Structures are given as C-alpha cells and as structure tokens.
Amino acid sequence: MRLNPFNTGDINVRSSSGGGVGKAGGLGCGTIIIAALGYFVFGLDPFQTAATVESVQQGTQASGPANTNEQEICTSSQYAREACDGLTSLNRTWARVFEEQGLGDRFQQPTLDLYSGAVRTACGSGNSSMGPFYCPGDQTIYIDTSFYDQLARMAGNSGDFARYYVLAHEYGHHIQTITGISGQIRSQQQRVSRGQANQLSVRMELQADCYAGVWAGKNRNLIEPGDIEEGMEAAAAIGDDRLTQGRVSAENFTHGTSAQRSQALRTGLRGDDKACDEYTIVR
Ligand SMILES: [Zn+2]
C-alpha cells in the first residue's frame, strides 16, 4: 500500500525494551516458531486473562522504562516506519467511521508499543514469541517487529500489506474493546462450555480480520496490485487449520480456518464495518 507518511501528532507510540528473551534464554528459531504456533492456536491475543499470559511467561525479564520518543521509534527501521504509517492511517480511518455514525466521542486511539524482547502489560507480561497481541486493559497493541520476519517465513515472501493486515487486525481488537463487543463476548464465554467459548473466540478473531479489511477497503485508492493477494496469503497462513496441520480438532480452534480468515478479510474489504457485525451476532 502507498500510505501517507506517519504523523507523530496522530499516533501514540512507545517502545519498551525488555530482557531479550531470544538472547537471554538462548531460544533457537524452532522454539520460537513453535511458541508462535501456540500463540496462534491457543489465542493469546484478545481475551487474555493475566493468569493465562503469566503462565507462559516463565523466564522473561522485566522491561525497563519505555522509550516515548515517537520520531526516533518510527524511524528506527523500515518495519517501524510502516507500523507508524499504518497506525496513522488506521486512527484517521476509524475516527471518521465513528464520527459518521455519531459516535465520535467514543473513539479513542490505541497505543502501539513496538517492544523488543519482553514487555510488561496490563494483561501480564508478553514476549516476542507470542507474536503481535492487543491488551484491552491498557488499550495497547504490542508488536515485536522481529515477528514480521517470522510472518515472511510463514506466509511465503510476504510484503508490506501482510504486515499492515496484522496491525489492522490487532487494531480491530481495539475497536471491539471501545465498542464494548469484546466485553460482552467475554462475559458470554464464562457461561458456556469450553468448545462454545472457543467458537466465540473464533468469531471475535474473524471480526478483527473483517475490520482489517474495512480499513483497507476504505483506503482502496492506496492499494497496489498484489496487496490483496498478500493479505489473503497472510490470512490463510495463520489459519488454525493450517498452523495445526490437522492435529487440533475444529472445536479447539480459536482464530478460524484459513478459508474463514480470508473470507472475513474479503467481507471487510467492501468497506462497510456493519458487514462485520454478523461475526459476533450469536444465534
Ligand atoms: Zn486476534
């Protein structure tokens, strides 16, 4: 996508640097990829209770004070620059959607933490092996940009749109938080069986994919040839069925199959956020 350059006045960005799990723990690539699968399969992003996150966080070190120099963070690497460009565009696009629906006062920007290694969050501590995640407690999207190299391996040679899609998906969880959808679903999950709770997780994830599509659909003029295919490949590469290669039964899926994820992105691309409502209407 040809996004406009970021504007530090339009974004909240910080960078926490932690103990560097990769370095300190001496984890090899294989370990990190397996951990990333765990993250995708078991859904460590939207519904995290502190307890669950803590349980996978043994051995990470506390993070130091965050760097809040946005200009410095956003220009520190190509991935960081893209993330800041993407966040600027997401903020503008979603602020407009809320305003158009007379909900302008409910819109709040999320914070983006481009951390490295390990990070303390309101949802417990996180680390780079978890992949990108959103914490509702502090309304922050956490991305260790080293994930993008993993994504490129998982999705083939992925380009910028695949990375924007990941950011826009996490932003979708922020939308679910400020509209109250995620709170409603979470309380529903406490009243149903494990399998049903997982299905609700899948719906939330597909809706976040759909919201990612809405953002792209509303910025169609910036889309370049091949972008959509890149997004579809990324969506397919991180489907539960593909990641688990059939080892996990469908009722334990928490993010949806490759086909479902691609379809959700496609639904959103029509540019109407209302079309994403269907994912969380429970019949
Ligand atoms: Zn998600």
PDB file of C-alpha atoms and ligand atoms in Angstrom:
ATOM      1  CA  MET A   1       0.000   0.000   0.000  1.00  0.00           C
ATOM      2  CA  ARG A   2       1.163   3.528  -0.597  1.00  0.00           C
ATOM      3  CA  LEU A   3       0.254   5.016   2.762  1.00  0.00           C
ATOM      4  CA  ASN A   4       0.916   8.619   3.611  1.00  0.00           C
ATOM      5  CA  PRO A   5       3.854   9.164   5.950  1.00  0.00           C
ATOM      6  CA  PHE A   6       3.132   8.906   9.654  1.00  0.00           C
ATOM      7  CA  ASN A   7       2.364  11.946  11.733  1.00  0.00           C
ATOM      8  CA  THR A   8       3.533  11.708  15.322  1.00  0.00           C
ATOM      9  CA  GLY A   9       0.736  14.115  16.286  1.00  0.00           C
ATOM     10  CA  ASP A  10      -1.810  11.486  15.223  1.00  0.00           C
ATOM     11  CA  ILE A  11      -0.423   8.442  16.991  1.00  0.00           C
ATOM     12  CA  ASN A  12       0.575   7.136  20.396  1.00  0.00           C
ATOM     13  CA  VAL A  13       3.723   5.080  20.051  1.00  0.00           C
ATOM     14  CA  ARG A  14       6.240   3.849  22.555  1.00  0.00           C
ATOM     15  CA  SER A  15       8.916   1.227  22.663  1.00  0.00           C
ATOM     16  CA  SER A  16       9.520  -0.951  25.681  1.00  0.00           C
ATOM     17  CA  SER A  17      12.680  -2.936  25.733  1.00  0.00           C
ATOM     18  CA  GLY A  18      12.875  -5.958  27.894  1.00  0.00           C
ATOM     19  CA  GLY A  19      15.247  -8.707  28.737  1.00  0.00           C
ATOM     20  CA  GLY A  20      15.504 -10.027  25.225  1.00  0.00           C
ATOM     21  CA  VAL A  21      14.073 -13.491  25.567  1.00  0.00           C
ATOM     22  CA  GLY A  22      15.831 -14.703  22.454  1.00  0.00           C
ATOM     23  CA  LYS A  23      19.212 -13.626  23.740  1.00  0.00           C
ATOM     24  CA  ALA A  24      18.794 -14.368  27.421  1.00  0.00           C
ATOM     25  CA  GLY A  25      17.027 -17.671  27.001  1.00  0.00           C
ATOM     26  CA  GLY A  26      19.049 -18.798  24.046  1.00  0.00           C
ATOM     27  CA  LEU A  27      15.947 -19.969  22.227  1.00  0.00           C
ATOM     28  CA  GLY A  28      16.524 -21.266  18.755  1.00  0.00           C
ATOM     29  CA  CYS A  29      14.383 -20.395  15.805  1.00  0.00           C
ATOM     30  CA  GLY A  30      12.452 -23.628  16.038  1.00  0.00           C
ATOM     31  CA  THR A  31      11.451 -22.947  19.607  1.00  0.00           C
ATOM     32  CA  ILE A  32      10.236 -19.502  18.749  1.00  0.00           C
ATOM     33  CA  ILE A  33       8.164 -20.754  15.854  1.00  0.00           C
ATOM     34  CA  ILE A  34       6.588 -23.457  17.996  1.00  0.00           C
ATOM     35  CA  ALA A  35       5.784 -20.839  20.617  1.00  0.00           C
ATOM     36  CA  ALA A  36       4.257 -18.663  17.922  1.00  0.00           C
ATOM     37  CA  LEU A  37       2.064 -21.581  16.875  1.00  0.00           C
ATOM     38  CA  GLY A  38       0.957 -21.890  20.467  1.00  0.00           C
ATOM     39  CA  TYR A  39       0.061 -18.277  20.428  1.00  0.00           C
ATOM     40  CA  PHE A  40      -1.997 -18.532  17.283  1.00  0.00           C
ATOM     41  CA  VAL A  41      -3.633 -21.793  18.157  1.00  0.00           C
ATOM     42  CA  PHE A  42      -4.470 -21.014  21.716  1.00  0.00           C
ATOM     43  CA  GLY A  43      -5.396 -17.451  21.084  1.00  0.00           C
ATOM     44  CA  LEU A  44      -3.188 -15.437  23.346  1.00  0.00           C
ATOM     45  CA  ASP A  45      -4.292 -12.171  21.878  1.00  0.00           C
ATOM     46  CA  PRO A  46      -7.736 -10.820  22.542  1.00  0.00           C
ATOM     47  CA  PHE A  47      -9.119 -12.453  25.637  1.00  0.00           C
ATOM     48  CA  GLN A  48      -6.127 -12.707  27.793  1.00  0.00           C
ATOM     49  CA  THR A  49      -6.571 -13.002  31.453  1.00  0.00           C
ATOM     50  CA  ALA A  50      -3.460 -12.014  33.301  1.00  0.00           C
ATOM     51  CA  ALA A  51      -3.232 -15.542  34.658  1.00  0.00           C
ATOM     52  CA  THR A  52      -3.005 -17.168  31.251  1.00  0.00           C
ATOM     53  CA  VAL A  53      -0.386 -14.831  29.977  1.00  0.00           C
ATOM     54  CA  GLU A  54       1.657 -15.176  33.130  1.00  0.00           C
ATOM     55  CA  SER A  55       1.567 -18.927  32.857  1.00  0.00           C
ATOM     56  CA  VAL A  56       3.514 -18.885  29.607  1.00  0.00           C
ATOM     57  CA  GLN A  57       5.903 -16.222  30.713  1.00  0.00           C
ATOM     58  CA  GLN A  58       8.357 -18.002  32.920  1.00  0.00           C
ATOM     59  CA  GLY A  59      11.881 -16.820  32.395  1.00  0.00           C
ATOM     60  CA  THR A  60      11.191 -13.477  30.803  1.00  0.00           C
ATOM     61  CA  GLN A  61      12.791 -10.468  32.338  1.00  0.00           C
ATOM     62  CA  ALA A  62      11.196  -7.243  33.402  1.00  0.00           C
ATOM     63  CA  SER A  63      11.216  -4.455  30.908  1.00  0.00           C
ATOM     64  CA  GLY A  64      12.936  -1.160  31.526  1.00  0.00           C
ATOM     65  CA  PRO A  65      11.321   2.243  31.082  1.00  0.00           C
ATOM     66  CA  ALA A  66       9.721   2.705  27.696  1.00  0.00           C
ATOM     67  CA  ASN A  67      11.157   4.981  25.065  1.00  0.00           C
ATOM     68  CA  THR A  68       8.473   7.521  24.150  1.00  0.00           C
ATOM     69  CA  ASN A  69      10.364   9.465  21.518  1.00  0.00           C
ATOM     70  CA  GLU A  70       7.944   8.760  18.683  1.00  0.00           C
ATOM     71  CA  GLN A  71      10.067  10.260  15.942  1.00  0.00           C
ATOM     72  CA  GLU A  72      13.019   8.137  16.980  1.00  0.00           C
ATOM     73  CA  ILE A  73      10.953   4.952  17.286  1.00  0.00           C
ATOM     74  CA  CYS A  74       9.127   5.418  13.999  1.00  0.00           C
ATOM     75  CA  THR A  75      12.323   5.984  12.045  1.00  0.00           C
ATOM     76  CA  SER A  76      14.303   3.203  13.717  1.00  0.00           C
ATOM     77  CA  SER A  77      13.630   0.625  10.976  1.00  0.00           C
ATOM     78  CA  GLN A  78      11.582   0.051   7.846  1.00  0.00           C
ATOM     79  CA  TYR A  79       9.133  -2.113   9.834  1.00  0.00           C
ATOM     80  CA  ALA A  80       8.746   0.587  12.492  1.00  0.00           C
ATOM     81  CA  ARG A  81       8.142   3.222   9.844  1.00  0.00           C
ATOM     82  CA  GLU A  82       5.469   1.066   8.218  1.00  0.00           C
ATOM     83  CA  ALA A  83       3.822   0.435  11.577  1.00  0.00           C
ATOM     84  CA  CYS A  84       3.669   4.165  12.295  1.00  0.00           C
ATOM     85  CA  ASP A  85       2.349   4.919   8.795  1.00  0.00           C
ATOM     86  CA  GLY A  86      -0.254   2.189   9.261  1.00  0.00           C
ATOM     87  CA  LEU A  87      -1.264   3.392  12.698  1.00  0.00           C
ATOM     88  CA  THR A  88      -1.686   6.974  11.474  1.00  0.00           C
ATOM     89  CA  SER A  89      -3.955   5.726   8.693  1.00  0.00           C
ATOM     90  CA  LEU A  90      -5.913   3.389  10.991  1.00  0.00           C
ATOM     91  CA  ASN A  91      -6.524   6.188  13.503  1.00  0.00           C
ATOM     92  CA  ARG A  92      -7.766   8.559  10.827  1.00  0.00           C
ATOM     93  CA  THR A  93      -9.937   5.950   9.133  1.00  0.00           C
ATOM     94  CA  TRP A  94     -11.595   4.657  12.288  1.00  0.00           C
ATOM     95  CA  ALA A  95     -12.052   8.118  13.821  1.00  0.00           C
ATOM     96  CA  ARG A  96     -14.007   9.006  10.674  1.00  0.00           C
ATOM     97  CA  VAL A  97     -16.116   5.844  10.862  1.00  0.00           C
ATOM     98  CA  PHE A  98     -17.080   6.635  14.462  1.00  0.00           C
ATOM     99  CA  GLU A  99     -17.830  10.262  13.591  1.00  0.00           C
ATOM    100  CA  GLU A 100     -20.004   9.275  10.646  1.00  0.00           C
ATOM    101  CA  GLN A 101     -22.059   7.141  12.992  1.00  0.00           C
ATOM    102  CA  GLY A 102     -22.412   9.909  15.555  1.00  0.00           C
ATOM    103  CA  LEU A 103     -20.109   8.043  17.950  1.00  0.00           C
ATOM    104  CA  GLY A 104     -17.144  10.397  17.675  1.00  0.00           C
ATOM    105  CA  ASP A 105     -16.868  10.831  21.433  1.00  0.00           C
ATOM    106  CA  ARG A 106     -16.462   7.078  21.910  1.00  0.00           C
ATOM    107  CA  PHE A 107     -13.438   6.873  19.698  1.00  0.00           C
ATOM    108  CA  GLN A 108     -10.084   6.565  21.412  1.00  0.00           C
ATOM    109  CA  GLN A 109      -6.735   5.924  19.816  1.00  0.00           C
ATOM    110  CA  PRO A 110      -4.880   2.816  20.935  1.00  0.00           C
ATOM    111  CA  THR A 111      -1.199   2.936  21.856  1.00  0.00           C
ATOM    112  CA  LEU A 112       1.299   0.974  19.808  1.00  0.00           C
ATOM    113  CA  ASP A 113       4.212  -0.493  21.719  1.00  0.00           C
ATOM    114  CA  LEU A 114       6.983  -1.598  19.377  1.00  0.00           C
ATOM    115  CA  TYR A 115       8.749  -3.519  22.086  1.00  0.00           C
ATOM    116  CA  SER A 116      11.688  -5.813  21.866  1.00  0.00           C
ATOM    117  CA  GLY A 117      12.268  -8.952  23.845  1.00  0.00           C
ATOM    118  CA  ALA A 118       9.789  -8.892  26.697  1.00  0.00           C
ATOM    119  CA  VAL A 119       7.248  -6.411  27.949  1.00  0.00           C
ATOM    120  CA  ARG A 120       5.015  -5.833  30.948  1.00  0.00           C
ATOM    121  CA  THR A 121       1.415  -5.087  30.060  1.00  0.00           C
ATOM    122  CA  ALA A 122      -1.845  -4.643  31.933  1.00  0.00           C
ATOM    123  CA  CYS A 123      -2.609  -8.205  30.777  1.00  0.00           C
ATOM    124  CA  GLY A 124       0.562  -9.711  32.228  1.00  0.00           C
ATOM    125  CA  SER A 125       3.975  -9.952  30.666  1.00  0.00           C
ATOM    126  CA  GLY A 126       4.420 -10.611  26.996  1.00  0.00           C
ATOM    127  CA  ASN A 127       7.325 -11.595  24.830  1.00  0.00           C
ATOM    128  CA  SER A 128       8.272 -11.784  21.217  1.00  0.00           C
ATOM    129  CA  SER A 129       7.434 -15.483  20.909  1.00  0.00           C
ATOM    130  CA  MET A 130       3.747 -14.608  21.327  1.00  0.00           C
ATOM    131  CA  GLY A 131       3.512 -12.622  18.129  1.00  0.00           C
ATOM    132  CA  PRO A 132       1.509  -9.400  17.998  1.00  0.00           C
ATOM    133  CA  PHE A 133      -1.254  -9.014  20.545  1.00  0.00           C
ATOM    134  CA  TYR A 134      -3.660  -6.438  21.893  1.00  0.00           C
ATOM    135  CA  CYS A 135      -4.227  -5.846  25.588  1.00  0.00           C
ATOM    136  CA  PRO A 136      -7.653  -4.355  26.388  1.00  0.00           C
ATOM    137  CA  GLY A 137      -6.514  -3.374  29.886  1.00  0.00           C
ATOM    138  CA  ASP A 138      -4.126  -0.717  28.603  1.00  0.00           C
ATOM    139  CA  GLN A 139      -5.622  -0.399  25.098  1.00  0.00           C
ATOM    140  CA  THR A 140      -2.245  -1.129  23.587  1.00  0.00           C
ATOM    141  CA  ILE A 141      -1.149  -3.094  20.538  1.00  0.00           C
ATOM    142  CA  TYR A 142       2.124  -4.902  21.237  1.00  0.00           C
ATOM    143  CA  ILE A 143       4.338  -5.842  18.331  1.00  0.00           C
ATOM    144  CA  ASP A 144       7.905  -7.026  18.392  1.00  0.00           C
ATOM    145  CA  THR A 145       8.914  -6.195  14.853  1.00  0.00           C
ATOM    146  CA  SER A 146      11.005  -9.360  14.660  1.00  0.00           C
ATOM    147  CA  PHE A 147       7.619 -11.084  14.202  1.00  0.00           C
ATOM    148  CA  TYR A 148       7.496  -9.726  10.670  1.00  0.00           C
ATOM    149  CA  ASP A 149      10.438 -11.871   9.703  1.00  0.00           C
ATOM    150  CA  GLN A 150       8.556 -14.904  11.042  1.00  0.00           C
ATOM    151  CA  LEU A 151       5.473 -13.863   9.116  1.00  0.00           C
ATOM    152  CA  ALA A 152       7.507 -13.704   5.938  1.00  0.00           C
ATOM    153  CA  ARG A 153       8.584 -17.294   6.565  1.00  0.00           C
ATOM    154  CA  MET A 154       5.070 -18.495   7.361  1.00  0.00           C
ATOM    155  CA  ALA A 155       3.306 -16.691   4.532  1.00  0.00           C
ATOM    156  CA  GLY A 156       5.975 -17.073   1.894  1.00  0.00           C
ATOM    157  CA  ASN A 157       7.691 -13.877   0.940  1.00  0.00           C
ATOM    158  CA  SER A 158       5.148 -11.512   2.416  1.00  0.00           C
ATOM    159  CA  GLY A 159       5.137  -7.841   1.563  1.00  0.00           C
ATOM    160  CA  ASP A 160       4.028  -4.692   3.308  1.00  0.00           C
ATOM    161  CA  PHE A 161       0.316  -5.393   3.039  1.00  0.00           C
ATOM    162  CA  ALA A 162       0.666  -8.599   5.063  1.00  0.00           C
ATOM    163  CA  ARG A 163       2.275  -6.526   7.816  1.00  0.00           C
ATOM    164  CA  TYR A 164      -0.425  -3.863   7.625  1.00  0.00           C
ATOM    165  CA  TYR A 165      -3.032  -6.599   7.827  1.00  0.00           C
ATOM    166  CA  VAL A 166      -1.540  -7.880  11.094  1.00  0.00           C
ATOM    167  CA  LEU A 167      -1.549  -4.369  12.576  1.00  0.00           C
ATOM    168  CA  ALA A 168      -5.065  -3.688  11.300  1.00  0.00           C
ATOM    169  CA  HIS A 169      -6.247  -6.993  12.823  1.00  0.00           C
ATOM    170  CA  GLU A 170      -4.906  -6.025  16.259  1.00  0.00           C
ATOM    171  CA  TYR A 171      -6.478  -2.620  15.766  1.00  0.00           C
ATOM    172  CA  GLY A 172      -9.726  -4.488  15.137  1.00  0.00           C
ATOM    173  CA  HIS A 173      -9.475  -5.858  18.686  1.00  0.00           C
ATOM    174  CA  HIS A 174      -9.147  -2.275  19.888  1.00  0.00           C
ATOM    175  CA  ILE A 175     -12.349  -1.397  18.014  1.00  0.00           C
ATOM    176  CA  GLN A 176     -14.061  -4.360  19.700  1.00  0.00           C
ATOM    177  CA  THR A 177     -12.883  -3.022  23.053  1.00  0.00           C
ATOM    178  CA  ILE A 178     -14.090   0.554  22.650  1.00  0.00           C
ATOM    179  CA  THR A 179     -17.449  -0.548  21.226  1.00  0.00           C
ATOM    180  CA  GLY A 180     -17.913  -2.945  24.143  1.00  0.00           C
ATOM    181  CA  ILE A 181     -18.248  -6.036  21.920  1.00  0.00           C
ATOM    182  CA  SER A 182     -15.275  -7.799  23.474  1.00  0.00           C
ATOM    183  CA  GLY A 183     -16.613  -7.255  26.987  1.00  0.00           C
ATOM    184  CA  GLN A 184     -19.972  -8.737  26.001  1.00  0.00           C
ATOM    185  CA  ILE A 185     -18.380 -11.762  24.369  1.00  0.00           C
ATOM    186  CA  ARG A 186     -16.053 -12.334  27.303  1.00  0.00           C
ATOM    187  CA  SER A 187     -18.915 -12.455  29.751  1.00  0.00           C
ATOM    188  CA  GLN A 188     -20.792 -14.825  27.436  1.00  0.00           C
ATOM    189  CA  GLN A 189     -17.748 -17.073  27.330  1.00  0.00           C
ATOM    190  CA  GLN A 190     -17.888 -17.515  31.067  1.00  0.00           C
ATOM    191  CA  ARG A 191     -21.345 -19.016  30.841  1.00  0.00           C
ATOM    192  CA  VAL A 192     -20.742 -21.619  28.134  1.00  0.00           C
ATOM    193  CA  SER A 193     -18.707 -24.769  27.536  1.00  0.00           C
ATOM    194  CA  ARG A 194     -15.066 -24.718  26.506  1.00  0.00           C
ATOM    195  CA  GLY A 195     -15.984 -25.593  22.920  1.00  0.00           C
ATOM    196  CA  GLN A 196     -18.586 -22.864  22.709  1.00  0.00           C
ATOM    197  CA  ALA A 197     -16.191 -20.370  24.259  1.00  0.00           C
ATOM    198  CA  ASN A 198     -13.654 -21.245  21.568  1.00  0.00           C
ATOM    199  CA  GLN A 199     -16.279 -20.682  18.894  1.00  0.00           C
ATOM    200  CA  LEU A 200     -16.883 -17.235  20.349  1.00  0.00           C
ATOM    201  CA  SER A 201     -13.130 -16.610  20.182  1.00  0.00           C
ATOM    202  CA  VAL A 202     -13.163 -17.581  16.532  1.00  0.00           C
ATOM    203  CA  ARG A 203     -15.978 -15.117  15.878  1.00  0.00           C
ATOM    204  CA  MET A 204     -14.044 -12.340  17.576  1.00  0.00           C
ATOM    205  CA  GLU A 205     -10.947 -13.144  15.542  1.00  0.00           C
ATOM    206  CA  LEU A 206     -12.857 -13.253  12.277  1.00  0.00           C
ATOM    207  CA  GLN A 207     -14.463  -9.939  13.113  1.00  0.00           C
ATOM    208  CA  ALA A 208     -10.997  -8.450  13.717  1.00  0.00           C
ATOM    209  CA  ASP A 209      -9.964  -9.789  10.283  1.00  0.00           C
ATOM    210  CA  CYS A 210     -13.099  -8.215   8.865  1.00  0.00           C
ATOM    211  CA  TYR A 211     -12.248  -4.881  10.481  1.00  0.00           C
ATOM    212  CA  ALA A 212      -8.756  -5.104   8.979  1.00  0.00           C
ATOM    213  CA  GLY A 213     -10.461  -5.444   5.616  1.00  0.00           C
ATOM    214  CA  VAL A 214     -12.709  -2.448   6.331  1.00  0.00           C
ATOM    215  CA  TRP A 215      -9.677  -0.267   6.899  1.00  0.00           C
ATOM    216  CA  ALA A 216      -8.098  -1.402   3.619  1.00  0.00           C
ATOM    217  CA  GLY A 217     -11.422  -1.122   1.804  1.00  0.00           C
ATOM    218  CA  LYS A 218     -11.820   2.461   2.925  1.00  0.00           C
ATOM    219  CA  ASN A 219      -8.348   3.246   1.588  1.00  0.00           C
ATOM    220  CA  ARG A 220      -8.765   1.497  -1.739  1.00  0.00           C
ATOM    221  CA  ASN A 221      -7.045   4.292  -3.615  1.00  0.00           C
ATOM    222  CA  LEU A 222      -3.822   3.431  -1.768  1.00  0.00           C
ATOM    223  CA  ILE A 223      -3.897  -0.277  -2.544  1.00  0.00           C
ATOM    224  CA  GLU A 224      -1.325  -1.522  -5.020  1.00  0.00           C
ATOM    225  CA  PRO A 225      -1.550  -4.550  -7.298  1.00  0.00           C
ATOM    226  CA  GLY A 226      -0.825  -7.711  -5.350  1.00  0.00           C
ATOM    227  CA  ASP A 227      -1.714  -6.230  -1.943  1.00  0.00           C
ATOM    228  CA  ILE A 228      -4.964  -8.098  -1.530  1.00  0.00           C
ATOM    229  CA  GLU A 229      -3.364 -11.373  -2.538  1.00  0.00           C
ATOM    230  CA  GLU A 230      -0.638 -10.746   0.042  1.00  0.00           C
ATOM    231  CA  GLY A 231      -3.254 -10.163   2.714  1.00  0.00           C
ATOM    232  CA  MET A 232      -5.128 -13.299   1.707  1.00  0.00           C
ATOM    233  CA  GLU A 233      -1.937 -15.339   1.840  1.00  0.00           C
ATOM    234  CA  ALA A 234      -1.118 -13.984   5.279  1.00  0.00           C
ATOM    235  CA  ALA A 235      -4.677 -14.634   6.492  1.00  0.00           C
ATOM    236  CA  ALA A 236      -4.508 -18.170   5.120  1.00  0.00           C
ATOM    237  CA  ALA A 237      -1.051 -18.833   6.537  1.00  0.00           C
ATOM    238  CA  ILE A 238      -2.183 -18.081  10.064  1.00  0.00           C
ATOM    239  CA  GLY A 239      -5.462 -20.017   9.990  1.00  0.00           C
ATOM    240  CA  ASP A 240      -5.812 -22.540  12.800  1.00  0.00           C
ATOM    241  CA  ASP A 241      -6.194 -25.481  10.409  1.00  0.00           C
ATOM    242  CA  ARG A 242      -3.012 -24.617   8.538  1.00  0.00           C
ATOM    243  CA  LEU A 243      -0.989 -23.946  11.664  1.00  0.00           C
ATOM    244  CA  THR A 244      -2.007 -27.107  13.413  1.00  0.00           C
ATOM    245  CA  GLN A 245      -1.949 -29.275  10.270  1.00  0.00           C
ATOM    246  CA  GLY A 246      -4.975 -31.188  11.424  1.00  0.00           C
ATOM    247  CA  ARG A 247      -3.588 -32.035  14.843  1.00  0.00           C
ATOM    248  CA  VAL A 248      -6.181 -29.934  16.632  1.00  0.00           C
ATOM    249  CA  SER A 249      -9.881 -30.520  16.176  1.00  0.00           C
ATOM    250  CA  ALA A 250     -12.062 -27.702  14.932  1.00  0.00           C
ATOM    251  CA  GLU A 251     -13.747 -27.133  18.247  1.00  0.00           C
ATOM    252  CA  ASN A 252     -10.414 -26.132  19.724  1.00  0.00           C
ATOM    253  CA  PHE A 253      -9.764 -23.555  17.048  1.00  0.00           C
ATOM    254  CA  THR A 254      -9.620 -20.059  18.423  1.00  0.00           C
ATOM    255  CA  HIS A 255      -8.876 -17.997  15.311  1.00  0.00           C
ATOM    256  CA  GLY A 256     -10.713 -19.704  12.452  1.00  0.00           C
ATOM    257  CA  THR A 257      -9.613 -21.712   9.448  1.00  0.00           C
ATOM    258  CA  SER A 258      -7.568 -20.274   6.614  1.00  0.00           C
ATOM    259  CA  ALA A 259     -10.690 -20.125   4.441  1.00  0.00           C
ATOM    260  CA  GLN A 260     -12.691 -18.369   7.152  1.00  0.00           C
ATOM    261  CA  ARG A 261      -9.968 -15.813   7.761  1.00  0.00           C
ATOM    262  CA  SER A 262      -9.560 -14.992   4.071  1.00  0.00           C
ATOM    263  CA  GLN A 263     -13.327 -14.724   3.711  1.00  0.00           C
ATOM    264  CA  ALA A 264     -13.592 -12.365   6.686  1.00  0.00           C
ATOM    265  CA  LEU A 265     -10.908 -10.116   5.241  1.00  0.00           C
ATOM    266  CA  ARG A 266     -12.748 -10.142   1.923  1.00  0.00           C
ATOM    267  CA  THR A 267     -16.039  -9.215   3.599  1.00  0.00           C
ATOM    268  CA  GLY A 268     -14.394  -6.230   5.248  1.00  0.00           C
ATOM    269  CA  LEU A 269     -12.771  -5.094   2.021  1.00  0.00           C
ATOM    270  CA  ARG A 270     -16.153  -3.956   0.803  1.00  0.00           C
ATOM    271  CA  GLY A 271     -15.529  -1.115   3.243  1.00  0.00           C
ATOM    272  CA  ASP A 272     -18.661  -1.382   5.395  1.00  0.00           C
ATOM    273  CA  ASP A 273     -17.948  -2.024   9.060  1.00  0.00           C
ATOM    274  CA  LYS A 274     -21.578  -3.040   9.630  1.00  0.00           C
ATOM    275  CA  ALA A 275     -20.922  -6.098   7.471  1.00  0.00           C
ATOM    276  CA  CYS A 276     -18.565  -7.265  10.256  1.00  0.00           C
ATOM    277  CA  ASP A 277     -21.374  -7.269  12.834  1.00  0.00           C
ATOM    278  CA  GLU A 278     -22.524 -10.676  11.671  1.00  0.00           C
ATOM    279  CA  TYR A 279     -19.492 -12.331  13.243  1.00  0.00           C
ATOM    280  CA  THR A 280     -20.491 -11.546  16.762  1.00  0.00           C
ATOM    281  CA  ILE A 281     -24.244 -11.899  16.493  1.00  0.00           C
ATOM    282  CA  VAL A 282     -24.834 -15.085  18.440  1.00  0.00           C
ATOM    283  CA  ARG A 283     -27.786 -17.081  17.251  1.00  0.00           C
TER     284      ARG A 283
HETATM  285 ZN    ZN B   1      -6.636 -11.556  17.005  1.00  0.00          ZN
END
